Each structure stands twice: as C-alpha cells, then as structure tokens.
Tab-separated table of C-alpha atoms and ligand atoms in Angstrom:
chain	number	residue	atom	x	y	z
A	48	MET	CA	9.141	34.310	10.586
A	49	LEU	CA	10.566	33.136	7.389
A	50	VAL	CA	10.070	29.793	5.739
A	51	ARG	CA	14.061	28.847	5.943
A	52	ASP	CA	14.202	29.427	9.419
A	53	ILE	CA	10.664	27.259	10.056
A	54	LEU	CA	11.743	24.586	7.851
A	55	ASN	CA	15.562	24.526	9.751
A	56	GLU	CA	14.047	25.190	13.007
A	57	SER	CA	11.580	22.174	12.893
A	58	ALA	CA	14.011	19.885	10.529
A	59	LEU	CA	16.221	19.939	13.694
A	60	ASP	CA	13.303	19.520	15.876
A	61	PHE	CA	12.476	16.225	13.896
A	62	ALA	CA	16.063	15.102	13.474
A	63	LEU	CA	16.102	15.142	17.687
A	64	ALA	CA	13.072	12.931	18.338
A	65	GLY	CA	14.897	10.524	16.025
A	66	MET	CA	12.593	10.399	12.863
A	67	ASP	CA	13.940	9.120	9.787
A	68	SER	CA	13.397	12.126	7.376
A	69	PRO	CA	13.359	15.515	9.098
A	70	ARG	CA	13.535	17.805	6.387
A	71	LEU	CA	11.072	16.353	3.678
A	72	ASP	CA	8.670	16.113	6.648
A	73	ALA	CA	8.846	19.090	7.390
A	74	GLU	CA	8.521	20.513	4.150
A	75	ILE	CA	5.798	18.790	3.289
A	76	LEU	CA	4.095	19.656	6.379
A	77	LEU	CA	4.566	23.602	5.830
A	78	SER	CA	3.506	23.319	1.989
A	79	PHE	CA	0.245	21.877	3.203
A	80	CYS	CA	-0.663	24.228	5.259
A	81	LEU	CA	0.506	26.761	2.143
A	82	GLY	CA	-1.243	24.836	-0.553
A	83	CYS	CA	1.993	25.608	-2.412
A	84	GLU	CA	4.601	22.754	-3.677
A	85	ARG	CA	8.015	21.778	-1.724
A	86	LEU	CA	9.273	23.511	-4.992
A	87	ASP	CA	8.183	26.999	-3.766
A	88	PHE	CA	10.311	26.961	-0.905
A	89	PHE	CA	13.350	26.940	-2.999
A	90	LYS	CA	13.060	29.049	-5.290
A	91	ASN	CA	11.770	31.708	-2.951
A	92	PRO	CA	12.866	30.395	0.639
A	93	ALA	CA	12.707	34.305	2.305
A	94	MET	CA	8.995	33.655	1.949
A	95	PRO	CA	7.442	35.710	4.953
A	96	ILE	CA	5.089	32.917	7.186
A	97	ASN	CA	1.940	34.762	8.618
A	98	GLU	CA	0.473	34.122	12.467
A	99	GLU	CA	-1.930	32.050	11.338
A	100	THR	CA	0.008	29.370	9.386
A	101	LEU	CA	1.981	29.613	11.809
A	102	VAL	CA	0.043	28.661	14.311
A	103	SER	CA	-1.618	26.013	11.783
A	104	PHE	CA	1.852	24.668	11.231
A	105	GLN	CA	2.358	24.024	14.549
A	106	LYS	CA	-0.132	21.949	14.959
A	107	LEU	CA	0.793	19.665	12.939
A	108	LYS	CA	4.534	19.480	14.235
A	109	ALA	CA	3.373	18.664	17.095
A	110	ARG	CA	1.249	15.795	15.701
A	111	ARG	CA	4.524	14.845	13.959
A	112	LEU	CA	6.223	14.629	16.946
A	113	ALA	CA	4.350	11.852	18.609
A	114	TRP	CA	4.921	9.653	15.686
A	115	GLU	CA	1.618	10.358	13.674
A	116	PRO	CA	2.455	9.172	10.055
A	117	VAL	CA	2.716	12.301	7.978
A	118	ALA	CA	0.671	11.020	5.408
A	119	TYR	CA	-2.650	10.706	8.408
A	120	ILE	CA	-1.573	14.699	9.347
A	121	THR	CA	-2.080	15.303	5.026
A	122	SER	CA	-4.077	12.236	4.613
A	123	GLN	CA	-2.619	11.954	1.161
A	124	LYS	CA	0.215	9.535	0.000
A	125	GLU	CA	1.889	9.036	-3.282
A	126	PHE	CA	1.362	5.763	-5.138
A	127	TRP	CA	2.797	4.306	-8.299
A	128	SER	CA	1.762	7.885	-10.406
A	129	PHE	CA	-0.727	9.588	-8.466
A	130	THR	CA	-1.949	10.534	-4.830
A	131	LEU	CA	-4.298	8.626	-2.902
A	132	GLU	CA	-6.720	9.880	-0.169
A	133	VAL	CA	-5.950	8.225	2.879
A	134	ASN	CA	-7.175	8.048	7.243
A	135	ASN	CA	-6.470	5.876	9.598
A	136	SER	CA	-8.847	3.193	8.484
A	137	VAL	CA	-6.388	2.125	5.135
A	138	LEU	CA	-3.063	1.001	5.336
A	139	ILE	CA	-0.802	3.690	4.151
A	140	PRO	CA	1.016	2.151	0.695
A	141	ARG	CA	4.283	1.454	0.887
A	142	PRO	CA	6.690	2.157	-2.131
A	143	ASP	CA	7.578	-1.725	-1.679
A	144	THR	CA	4.089	-2.621	-2.979
A	145	GLU	CA	4.737	-0.763	-6.257
A	146	VAL	CA	6.818	-3.828	-6.958
A	147	LEU	CA	3.592	-5.935	-6.914
A	148	VAL	CA	1.913	-3.649	-9.135
A	149	GLU	CA	5.426	-4.136	-11.802
A	150	GLU	CA	4.842	-8.173	-11.531
A	151	ALA	CA	1.408	-8.210	-12.072
A	152	LEU	CA	1.776	-5.588	-15.089
A	153	LYS	CA	4.429	-8.405	-16.324
A	154	VAL	CA	1.842	-10.913	-16.029
A	155	CYS	CA	-1.260	-9.158	-17.865
A	156	ARG	CA	1.408	-8.828	-21.000
A	157	GLN	CA	1.513	-12.485	-21.422
A	158	LEU	CA	-1.480	-13.002	-21.469
A	159	ASP	CA	-4.196	-13.429	-24.405
A	160	SER	CA	-6.235	-10.702	-24.136
A	161	ALA	CA	-6.199	-6.933	-22.777
A	162	GLU	CA	-9.555	-7.631	-20.837
A	163	ILE	CA	-8.416	-8.998	-17.852
A	164	LYS	CA	-10.407	-9.956	-14.684
A	165	ILE	CA	-8.243	-8.944	-11.315
A	166	LEU	CA	-9.247	-9.586	-7.377
A	167	ASP	CA	-7.412	-7.838	-4.739
A	168	ILE	CA	-7.747	-8.640	-1.600
A	169	GLY	CA	-7.353	-7.052	1.168
A	170	THR	CA	-7.408	-3.503	-1.120
A	171	GLY	CA	-7.346	-0.630	1.690
A	172	SER	CA	-6.723	2.641	0.602
A	173	GLY	CA	-7.018	0.591	-3.915
A	174	ALA	CA	-3.690	1.602	-3.890
A	175	ILE	CA	-2.742	-1.913	-6.256
A	176	ALA	CA	-6.178	-2.210	-7.912
A	177	LEU	CA	-6.101	1.617	-8.908
A	178	ALA	CA	-2.562	1.128	-10.188
A	179	LEU	CA	-3.560	-1.823	-12.376
A	180	ALA	CA	-6.852	-0.161	-13.302
A	181	TYR	CA	-5.265	2.956	-14.332
A	182	GLU	CA	-2.492	0.931	-16.136
A	183	ILE	CA	-4.854	-1.903	-18.586
A	184	PRO	CA	-7.754	0.285	-19.553
A	185	LEU	CA	-9.662	-3.023	-20.624
A	186	ALA	CA	-9.482	-4.859	-17.178
A	187	ARG	CA	-11.685	-5.149	-14.494
A	188	LEU	CA	-10.993	-5.392	-11.292
A	189	THR	CA	-12.924	-6.442	-8.241
A	190	ALA	CA	-11.600	-5.024	-4.977
A	191	THR	CA	-12.411	-6.481	-1.654
A	192	ASP	CA	-11.674	-5.810	2.110
A	193	VAL	CA	-12.961	-7.136	5.545
A	194	SER	CA	-13.446	-3.185	6.427
A	195	ALA	CA	-16.302	-0.934	5.515
A	196	ALA	CA	-14.338	1.877	6.337
A	197	ALA	CA	-11.552	0.901	4.446
A	198	LEU	CA	-13.566	0.153	0.915
A	199	ALA	CA	-15.347	3.755	1.208
A	200	THR	CA	-11.978	5.940	1.180
A	201	ALA	CA	-10.737	2.896	-2.087
A	202	CYS	CA	-14.003	3.775	-3.516
A	203	LYS	CA	-13.647	7.708	-3.144
A	204	ASN	CA	-10.297	7.261	-4.265
A	205	ALA	CA	-11.621	5.265	-7.974
A	206	GLU	CA	-13.921	8.030	-7.830
A	207	SER	CA	-11.049	10.092	-7.574
A	208	LEU	CA	-9.647	9.319	-10.261
A	209	ASP	CA	-11.896	8.272	-12.965
A	210	LEU	CA	-11.336	5.034	-12.387
A	211	ALA	CA	-14.533	3.803	-10.894
A	212	SER	CA	-16.295	2.434	-13.737
A	213	GLN	CA	-13.474	0.035	-14.000
A	214	VAL	CA	-13.816	-0.956	-10.241
A	215	GLU	CA	-16.167	-3.709	-7.975
A	216	PHE	CA	-16.280	-3.049	-4.521
A	217	LEU	CA	-17.281	-5.604	-2.668
A	218	GLN	CA	-17.032	-5.696	1.380
A	219	GLY	CA	-16.161	-9.314	3.416
A	220	SER	CA	-14.069	-11.173	4.256
A	221	LEU	CA	-11.164	-12.765	2.009
A	222	PHE	CA	-12.594	-15.004	-1.228
A	223	GLU	CA	-16.536	-15.071	1.017
A	224	PRO	CA	-17.868	-12.252	-1.277
A	225	VAL	CA	-16.468	-13.237	-4.571
A	226	ASP	CA	-18.559	-15.485	-6.701
A	227	ASP	CA	-15.912	-15.364	-10.073
A	228	PHE	CA	-13.107	-16.412	-11.653
A	229	PHE	CA	-10.006	-14.513	-12.391
A	230	ASP	CA	-6.787	-14.429	-14.541
A	231	ILE	CA	-4.825	-12.361	-11.552
A	232	ILE	CA	-5.845	-12.642	-8.041
A	233	VAL	CA	-3.180	-9.863	-5.976
A	234	ALA	CA	-3.060	-9.001	-2.692
A	235	ASN	CA	-0.245	-7.680	0.035
A	236	PRO	CA	-2.209	-8.947	3.010
A	237	PRO	CA	-1.710	-8.738	6.059
A	238	TYR	CA	1.917	-10.499	7.373
A	239	ILE	CA	3.247	-8.938	10.559
A	240	ALA	CA	3.797	-12.046	13.220
A	241	ASP	CA	2.555	-11.478	16.387
A	242	GLU	CA	5.972	-10.940	18.308
A	243	GLU	CA	7.283	-8.649	15.004
A	244	TYR	CA	4.079	-6.315	16.081
A	245	ASP	CA	5.259	-5.644	19.119
A	246	LYS	CA	8.318	-4.340	18.018
A	247	LEU	CA	6.962	-2.022	15.055
A	248	PRO	CA	7.980	1.532	15.650
A	249	VAL	CA	5.303	3.689	16.883
A	250	GLY	CA	4.445	5.450	13.868
A	251	VAL	CA	2.787	2.253	12.897
A	252	LYS	CA	1.636	0.421	15.379
A	253	ASP	CA	-0.049	3.003	17.472
A	254	TYR	CA	-1.556	4.984	14.206
A	255	GLU	CA	-1.721	2.655	11.373
A	256	PRO	CA	-5.113	-0.534	11.163
A	257	PRO	CA	-3.943	-3.834	13.521
A	258	GLU	CA	-6.083	-5.631	11.168
A	259	ALA	CA	-3.960	-4.608	7.863
A	260	LEU	CA	-0.809	-6.111	9.587
A	261	ARG	CA	-1.576	-8.519	12.390
A	262	ALA	CA	-1.513	-12.305	10.802
A	263	GLY	CA	-1.022	-14.498	14.100
A	264	VAL	CA	1.938	-16.092	15.320
A	265	GLU	CA	3.943	-16.682	12.642
A	266	GLY	CA	2.609	-14.044	10.466
A	267	LEU	CA	1.582	-16.309	7.251
A	268	ASP	CA	-2.266	-16.771	8.440
A	269	PHE	CA	-3.935	-15.302	5.431
A	270	TYR	CA	-1.035	-16.646	3.077
A	271	ARG	CA	-2.201	-20.145	4.082
A	272	LYS	CA	-5.818	-19.413	3.758
A	273	ILE	CA	-5.878	-16.765	0.630
A	274	ILE	CA	-3.139	-20.069	-1.364
A	275	ALA	CA	-5.899	-22.996	-0.568
A	276	ALA	CA	-8.408	-21.433	-1.537
A	277	ALA	CA	-6.876	-19.250	-4.649
A	278	PRO	CA	-7.319	-22.224	-6.827
A	279	GLY	CA	-11.117	-22.274	-6.547
A	280	HIS	CA	-11.831	-18.217	-7.804
A	281	LEU	CA	-8.484	-18.994	-10.918
A	282	LYS	CA	-9.172	-19.770	-14.237
A	283	ASN	CA	-7.376	-22.199	-16.100
A	284	ASN	CA	-3.689	-21.217	-15.400
A	285	GLY	CA	-4.688	-17.973	-13.686
A	286	TRP	CA	-1.965	-16.021	-11.537
A	287	LEU	CA	-1.664	-15.826	-7.933
A	288	LEU	CA	0.834	-12.735	-6.417
A	289	LEU	CA	1.715	-12.158	-2.997
A	290	GLU	CA	3.534	-9.524	-1.351
A	291	ILE	CA	5.530	-11.297	1.072
A	292	GLY	CA	7.729	-10.056	4.168
A	293	ALA	CA	11.313	-10.265	3.401
A	294	THR	CA	12.059	-13.430	5.423
A	295	GLN	CA	9.106	-14.922	5.213
A	296	GLY	CA	9.539	-16.114	1.371
A	297	ARG	CA	10.919	-19.566	2.033
A	298	ARG	CA	8.443	-20.779	3.930
A	299	ILE	CA	5.634	-19.416	1.691
A	300	GLY	CA	7.356	-21.052	-0.886
A	301	ASP	CA	7.037	-24.299	0.809
A	302	ILE	CA	3.083	-23.462	0.959
A	303	PHE	CA	2.617	-23.173	-2.014
A	304	GLU	CA	4.617	-26.123	-3.211
A	305	ALA	CA	2.164	-27.971	-0.458
A	306	SER	CA	-0.751	-27.605	-1.793
A	307	GLY	CA	0.340	-28.772	-4.875
A	308	GLN	CA	-2.505	-26.634	-6.959
A	309	TYR	CA	0.434	-24.559	-8.357
A	310	ARG	CA	3.337	-24.519	-10.677
A	311	ASP	CA	5.849	-21.609	-12.314
A	312	ILE	CA	6.227	-20.449	-8.539
A	313	SER	CA	8.754	-17.244	-8.361
A	314	ILE	CA	10.050	-14.754	-6.130
A	315	ARG	CA	10.723	-11.120	-7.006
A	316	ASN	CA	12.927	-8.881	-4.564
A	317	ASP	CA	12.053	-5.412	-4.182
A	318	TYR	CA	14.630	-2.296	-5.173
A	319	ALA	CA	16.606	-3.165	-1.496
A	320	GLY	CA	17.771	-6.269	-2.964
A	321	LEU	CA	15.033	-8.247	-0.785
A	322	PRO	CA	12.403	-10.965	-1.304
A	323	ARG	CA	8.670	-9.082	-1.755
A	324	VAL	CA	6.347	-10.630	-3.975
A	325	ILE	CA	5.926	-14.299	-4.485
A	326	LYS	CA	3.926	-15.274	-8.012
A	327	ALA	CA	2.563	-19.272	-9.058
A	328	ARG	CA	0.019	-20.399	-11.792
A	329	ARG	CA	-2.853	-22.043	-11.461
A	330	GLU	CA	-2.192	-25.811	-12.208
A	331	SER	CA	-4.335	-26.525	-15.107
A	332	SER	CA	-7.222	-29.220	-14.612
A	333	GLY	CA	-6.978	-30.924	-17.952
B	625	SAM	N1	-3.464	-3.479	-0.446
B	625	SAM	C1	-3.281	-2.316	0.219
B	625	SAM	C2	-2.304	-1.610	0.438
B	625	SAM	O1	-1.226	-2.526	-0.644
B	625	SAM	O2	-2.010	-0.465	0.506
B	625	SAM	C3	-3.716	-2.871	1.298
B	625	SAM	C4	-2.913	-4.172	2.077
B	625	SAM	S1	-3.058	-4.391	4.285
B	625	SAM	C5	-1.476	-5.091	4.168
B	625	SAM	C6	-3.832	-5.784	4.196
B	625	SAM	C7	-5.473	-5.101	3.854
B	625	SAM	O3	-5.938	-5.907	4.404
B	625	SAM	C8	-6.328	-3.950	4.923
B	625	SAM	O4	-6.990	-3.260	4.413
B	625	SAM	C9	-6.921	-4.982	5.672
B	625	SAM	O5	-7.970	-4.441	6.150
B	625	SAM	C10	-7.632	-6.242	4.720
B	625	SAM	N2	-7.872	-7.620	5.302
B	625	SAM	C11	-7.510	-7.732	6.755
B	625	SAM	N3	-8.536	-8.867	7.041
B	625	SAM	C12	-8.952	-9.048	5.686
B	625	SAM	C13	-9.711	-10.318	5.256
B	625	SAM	N4	-10.048	-11.244	6.251
B	625	SAM	N5	-10.622	-10.419	3.937
B	625	SAM	C14	-9.917	-9.155	3.384
B	625	SAM	N6	-9.567	-8.252	3.860
B	625	SAM	C15	-8.795	-8.175	4.958
B	626	LIG	N1	4.968	-3.800	5.101
B	626	LIG	C1	4.382	-3.403	6.488
B	626	LIG	C2	5.264	-2.576	7.387
B	626	LIG	O1	6.276	-3.044	7.255
B	626	LIG	C3	3.508	-4.434	6.793
B	626	LIG	C4	2.408	-4.627	5.467
B	626	LIG	C5	2.063	-6.173	5.805
B	626	LIG	O2	1.241	-6.385	6.362
B	626	LIG	N2	1.365	-6.885	4.738
B	626	LIG	O3	4.365	-2.218	8.095
C-alpha cells in the first residue's frame, strides 16, 4: 500500500467514527510508525509502506478508533515551544493553557528582578512550570502534584528539556509540601463539576486521570482552597493566576472578592473568546 491510500482510508474511518481531526490524526499516527515528519507525506505521497509498518499502524489505528487520545498513543504532546512526554497519569496539556503561561510572563515582566520565584500547583506533565522556566532563565520554579506518577513524568520532561536545575518537584496536596513565599503562584486545577464530568467526551473520561479533572459538585473545590490559602505563600503584592472553566469566571471572581485578600482582579479570554485565566494580586500587609 502507498502512504496516500493508508491516509485516505484511515481519515475516512476516523471521520465516520465522528472524530474532530481525522486526517491530522491519521498523519500523526502514520508518521509516528514510520519515524518521519508529516511533511514527508506531502513530499512523497506515493511512498510504499511495508507489511510490518502496516501491521503496527493498524494496531494504533484500532486504539484511536476506541477513542484513545492520539497524544497517549504516541506518548507525546506539543506545548508552548516544545514536545512533552505524556502518559495516562497526566492530563494532556491543552493549547488553552498557553494563555495562562502568557499572562504569567506578562506579570513577570512587571517585576523588578528576573530572579522570580514561581509555584505551579498540580503540575501534571510539567507544562506550565517548564514553559515558564524555559522563558525566564533566572526564575526558580517549584512544581507540585498529589500524584507521584505525574511528578515523575514532569521530572523526566524537565530533564529532557534541560530545565531540571531550575525546577524543584514536590509531592503533596495543594500547599502542604510547600514551605516558602513566591512572587507568582499559578495553577490549572481540576475544574470539572460532577454533572459535567459524566458528559465529557469518551476520549477524556475514559483515558485521562479523573483526579486531574474532577472538582466537586460545582467544579469550584480547588479554587476555594487555593484562593483561601495562597496569600500565606505569596510575597507582598505577589500574583495568583488560575486557569478557569469557560463558565466559571464570575463565580471565581466572587470567591476572590469575598476573601478580601486580593486586589486588581481581572479575567483574560482565550483565543476562542472564552474566559480562561483569572489573576489577582495579594493585598499588601502594611
Ligand atoms: N498543570 C497541568 C496542565 O496544565 O496541563 C495539569 C493540570 S490538571 C487539570 C490538574 C493537576 O492537579 C493534575 O496533575 C492532578 O494530579 C493535580 N492535582 C489534583 N488534586 C491535587 C491536589 N490536591 N494537590 C495538588 N495537585 C493536585
Ligand atoms: N480543559 C480540560 C477539559 O475540558 C479541563 C482541565 C481542568 O479541569 N483543569 O477537559
């Protein structure tokens, strides 16, 4: 068989199954099998595929048809300007989360020194912490997660990206393993409400770790805890930045207001125009 025939056939099967990006998925899986770039398919669509490659591709295709995310099949996902290793102990980093990185970088530029201390709570694959470490070479990052398997993955990613010397990884729940003060605290906490969780696409619900997504009846459990406890770990005027679900902005804004510990509360939309990041500054204590 030729590359173009396999791609056409698989893209059609994925489309019939109802997948969002059938052609792209087929190309990523085939390039993964062949160890080539997707661009090579455009250059040489009539490239023949041997039997062995075809058999391994068919196995990956079957996994995709059972809705396993492409990133778990290939064990990798692009985030920011690099590729991260992922597995089913970590959430697959979403492009939306790059908006949180952008906002954190804006805040960093307003600070006097480049020797910034940043805490990333619930680091998962390490996506946010590693993007910030990469962009601000003098920053010191602390990245936590309750999941030891997630932390091991984040640590591995830090090593592959040559960023390990900038990032300290600590296991534990929320602020429990942290004994320090930071200029900036960031988090993309679990924010899916119980009722919404049941309605998530199969590819998310059956494959991604529930502890990375579920956040109680209203999806606000982690916001309440983080917003209440963060001032105890922020320097004077330090910033807290949180990724939020598209419908949660107002309620989370109210939680910030009600705590009385913050000022300059604002929301940033993502590139789809949906509220995605909320940030606020710790009220200075005299
Ligand atoms: N920061 C990564 C990202 O943006 O791709 C992962 C975000 S994922 C939505 C939430 C992460 O929080 C998961 O890695 C999960 O293991 C972690 N987590 C869940 N409960 C936690 C807790 N009580 N304390 C610390 N981390 C927790
Ligand atoms: N954006 C993720 C989703 O919709 C949720 C991430 C989170 O809970 N922080 O599946």
